[in-house]
PDB file of C-alpha atoms in Angstrom:
ATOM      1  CA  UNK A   1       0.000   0.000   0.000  1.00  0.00           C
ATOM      2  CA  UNK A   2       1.701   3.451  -0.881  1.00  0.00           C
ATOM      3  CA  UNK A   3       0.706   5.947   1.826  1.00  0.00           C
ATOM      4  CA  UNK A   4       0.798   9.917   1.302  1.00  0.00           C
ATOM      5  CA  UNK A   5       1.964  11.365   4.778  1.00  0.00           C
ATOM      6  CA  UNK A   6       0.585  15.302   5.106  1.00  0.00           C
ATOM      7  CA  UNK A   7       3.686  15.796   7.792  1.00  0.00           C
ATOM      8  CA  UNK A   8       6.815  13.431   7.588  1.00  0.00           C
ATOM      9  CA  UNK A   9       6.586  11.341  10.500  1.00  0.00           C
ATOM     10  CA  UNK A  10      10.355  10.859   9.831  1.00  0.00           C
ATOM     11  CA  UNK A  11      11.307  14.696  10.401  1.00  0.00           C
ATOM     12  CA  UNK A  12      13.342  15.656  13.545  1.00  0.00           C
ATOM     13  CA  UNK A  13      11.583  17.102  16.593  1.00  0.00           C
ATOM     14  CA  UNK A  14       7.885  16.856  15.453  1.00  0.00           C
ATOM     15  CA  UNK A  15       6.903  13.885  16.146  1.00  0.00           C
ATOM     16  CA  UNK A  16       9.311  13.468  19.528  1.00  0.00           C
ATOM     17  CA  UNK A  17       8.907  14.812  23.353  1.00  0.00           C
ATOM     18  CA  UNK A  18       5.183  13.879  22.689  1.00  0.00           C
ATOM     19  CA  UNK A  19       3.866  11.060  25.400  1.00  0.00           C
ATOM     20  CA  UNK A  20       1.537   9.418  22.456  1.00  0.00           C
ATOM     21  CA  UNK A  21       1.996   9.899  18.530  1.00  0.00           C
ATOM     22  CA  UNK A  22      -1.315   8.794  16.239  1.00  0.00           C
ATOM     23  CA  UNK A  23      -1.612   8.493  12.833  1.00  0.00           C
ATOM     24  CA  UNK A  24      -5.138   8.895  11.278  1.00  0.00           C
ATOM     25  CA  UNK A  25      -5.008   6.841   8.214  1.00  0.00           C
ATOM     26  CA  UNK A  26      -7.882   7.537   5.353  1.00  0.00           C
ATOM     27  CA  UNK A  27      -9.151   5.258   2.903  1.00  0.00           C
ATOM     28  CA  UNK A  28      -8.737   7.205  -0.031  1.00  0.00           C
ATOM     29  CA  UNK A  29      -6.555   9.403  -2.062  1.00  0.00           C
ATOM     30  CA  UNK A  30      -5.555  13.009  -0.589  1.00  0.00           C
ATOM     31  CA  UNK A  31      -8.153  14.751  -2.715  1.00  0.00           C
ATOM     32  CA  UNK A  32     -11.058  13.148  -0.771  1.00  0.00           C
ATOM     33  CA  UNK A  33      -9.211  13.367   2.811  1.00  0.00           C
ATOM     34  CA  UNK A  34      -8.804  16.373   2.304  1.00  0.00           C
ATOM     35  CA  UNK A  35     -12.320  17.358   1.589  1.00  0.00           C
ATOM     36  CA  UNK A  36     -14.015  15.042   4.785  1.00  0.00           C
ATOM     37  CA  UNK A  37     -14.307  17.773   7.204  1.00  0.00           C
ATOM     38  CA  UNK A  38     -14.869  15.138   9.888  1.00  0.00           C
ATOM     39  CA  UNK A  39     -11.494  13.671   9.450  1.00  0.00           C
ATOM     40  CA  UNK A  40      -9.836  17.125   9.802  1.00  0.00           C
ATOM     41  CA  UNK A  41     -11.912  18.011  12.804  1.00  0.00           C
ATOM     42  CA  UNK A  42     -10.903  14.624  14.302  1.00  0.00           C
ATOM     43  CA  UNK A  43      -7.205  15.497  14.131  1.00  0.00           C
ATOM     44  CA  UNK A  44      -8.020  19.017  15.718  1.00  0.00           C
ATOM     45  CA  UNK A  45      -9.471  17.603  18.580  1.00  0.00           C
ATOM     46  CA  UNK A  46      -6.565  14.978  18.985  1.00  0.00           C
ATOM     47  CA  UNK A  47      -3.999  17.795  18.404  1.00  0.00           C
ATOM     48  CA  UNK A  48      -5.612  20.191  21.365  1.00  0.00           C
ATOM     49  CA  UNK A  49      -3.735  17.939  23.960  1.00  0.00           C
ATOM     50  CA  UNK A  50      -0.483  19.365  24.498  1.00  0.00           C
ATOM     51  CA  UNK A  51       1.042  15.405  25.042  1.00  0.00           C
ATOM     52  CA  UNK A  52      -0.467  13.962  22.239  1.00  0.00           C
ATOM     53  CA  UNK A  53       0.505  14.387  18.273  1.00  0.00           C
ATOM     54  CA  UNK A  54      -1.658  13.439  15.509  1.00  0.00           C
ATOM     55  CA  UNK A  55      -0.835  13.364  11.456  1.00  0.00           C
ATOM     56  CA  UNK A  56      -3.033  12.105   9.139  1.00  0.00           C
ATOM     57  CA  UNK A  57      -1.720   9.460   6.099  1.00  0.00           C
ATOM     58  CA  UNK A  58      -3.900   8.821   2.834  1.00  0.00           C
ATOM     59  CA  UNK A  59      -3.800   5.439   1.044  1.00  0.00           C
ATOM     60  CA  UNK A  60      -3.278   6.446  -2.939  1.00  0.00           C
ATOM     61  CA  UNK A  61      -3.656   2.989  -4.385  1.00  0.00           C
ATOM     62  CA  UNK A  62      -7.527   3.458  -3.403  1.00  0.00           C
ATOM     63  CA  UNK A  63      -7.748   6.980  -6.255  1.00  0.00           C
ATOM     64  CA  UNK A  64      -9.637   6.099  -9.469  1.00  0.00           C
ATOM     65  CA  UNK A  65      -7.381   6.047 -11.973  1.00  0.00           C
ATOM     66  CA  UNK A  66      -7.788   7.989 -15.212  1.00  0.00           C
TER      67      UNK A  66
END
């Protein structure tokens, strides 16, 4: 499965000092992820804890192809 990360979950100091790290996976391509307001507001609300950290990851394989 080839996954589209929004933030690099990789990168340096983002994603460490944090006491839990989520990653909010959607079942589509980022077009539509993008567009679901409830998946957005979900990583908001995650993201207002100051010990948690939440990124969101898109599966491409799942876009209709042209």
């Amino acid at each position: 499965m080839k996954e589209t990360w929004v933030n690099d979950p990789g990168k340096g100091i983002r994603w460490r000092g944090f006491a839990l790290r989520v990653a909010l996976g959607f079942p589509d391509g980022p077009r539509a992820g993008m567009a679901a307001l409830g998946f957005l507001w979900v990583q908001r609300l995650i993201n207002k804890y100051e010990e948690v950290r939440c990124d969101r990851f898109f599966d491409a394989d799942r876009q209709l192809k042209k």
